């Protein structure tokens, strides 16, 4: 089994955080989004992973590439890096990894997290992972026949089709079939929204009689912008806490401070006159002094003092003093 992970560019909706770190490497409960995604998919598949192929922008750099390779190797898999340097759509991104498109594979976009427990139907030609949603008109959804097979993909339906939203994770019994159809999409310049889309390859597969079935996930968590990323961090902390996962480093230094679970507290964190939690992630090397923080995601080596934070997201090596009298804010920064 292979896992193909298109990661695209750094993303604009999470600036300024994505100016220095690609969105899929932003930590959720102390672990990068893409790391959690690959691990969760591997757990659902419950079989050996041969290769994890990442499609990235070349500007991500060698350090990021090394981190991605390490994610694959941790699963006992080969890690492969491909480049998509132009934002030409999901279909184009997948085809950038065409040398890895053979045999059974899962394709997963790296800005989402899941919680799922289902048996993968390996007899179907493809499984499209879906989540039941309250407002299907805001999503791409699947249309099912009486046998529970997917017969149509409908983007943001104005009239009710189904409440099963496509979440961006797909299984193919032989991904080479998708590769052939996407090559046809590229060769014939089939474009929607200015981009080459995976859906056009899937629709061609359906037209040839291939069987698609839904795989339903229990939880689907987005990491598209700051508010939903903080909310996803909150939800993941609660899931991990309820699973009995230990999230607080044993050597955290505390002085007159309280940690209210669930929280992730990384290595070398210092808390002085602080109340942290619930639903807070503090990355490695953070210092929090004379502050109260809840429902927030703080990355590594941040220094925070004299602050009351709720629904906050603070990046690596940032300094924040709630009693500030002078301020220097860079591009895309937000204070509310």
XYZ file of N, CA, C and O in Angstrom, residues 53 57-58 65 102 107 159-160 181 232 234 243 274 291 301 326-327:
68
model
N 4.557 9.167 -0.521
C 5.055 10.151 -1.484
C 4.433 11.506 -1.180
O 3.203 11.625 -1.091
N 5.997 22.117 -2.770
C 6.645 23.177 -3.542
C 8.135 23.123 -3.246
O 8.559 22.887 -2.106
N 8.935 23.356 -4.249
C 10.379 23.253 -4.092
C 10.920 24.216 -3.038
O 11.953 23.961 -2.409
N 11.946 18.602 3.684
C 11.987 17.319 2.982
C 12.510 16.218 3.902
O 11.979 15.094 3.917
N 1.169 3.473 -8.823
C 0.924 2.097 -9.235
C 0.506 1.292 -8.014
O 0.916 1.588 -6.880
N -4.785 8.465 -1.536
C -4.416 9.859 -1.804
C -5.105 10.722 -0.760
O -6.317 10.608 -0.550
N -29.755 21.875 -4.580
C -30.840 21.039 -4.084
C -30.234 19.807 -3.424
O -29.161 19.349 -3.805
N -30.937 19.245 -2.454
C -30.379 18.145 -1.659
C -30.060 16.936 -2.534
O -30.914 16.464 -3.296
N -6.363 8.080 -16.348
C -7.479 9.006 -16.584
C -7.039 10.457 -16.392
O -7.470 11.350 -17.129
N -9.491 22.729 15.797
C -9.004 21.370 15.561
C -8.008 20.961 16.636
O -8.019 19.822 17.126
N -8.023 22.036 19.702
C -8.840 21.770 20.887
C -9.448 20.363 20.838
O -9.393 19.596 21.811
N -8.266 9.236 25.159
C -7.595 7.975 24.819
C -6.533 7.596 25.840
O -5.902 6.536 25.724
N 1.333 31.247 36.121
C 0.535 31.066 34.914
C -0.579 30.048 35.138
O -0.432 29.104 35.914
N 0.491 35.000 33.190
C -0.465 34.942 32.085
C -1.490 33.840 32.301
O -1.265 32.866 33.031
N 9.184 27.821 21.324
C 10.095 28.885 21.763
C 9.426 30.268 21.800
O 10.093 31.282 21.620
N 5.228 49.651 22.943
C 5.629 49.828 21.550
C 5.445 48.494 20.862
O 5.438 47.442 21.502
N 5.294 48.505 19.548
C 4.951 47.276 18.842
C 5.591 47.268 17.469
O 5.737 48.316 16.829
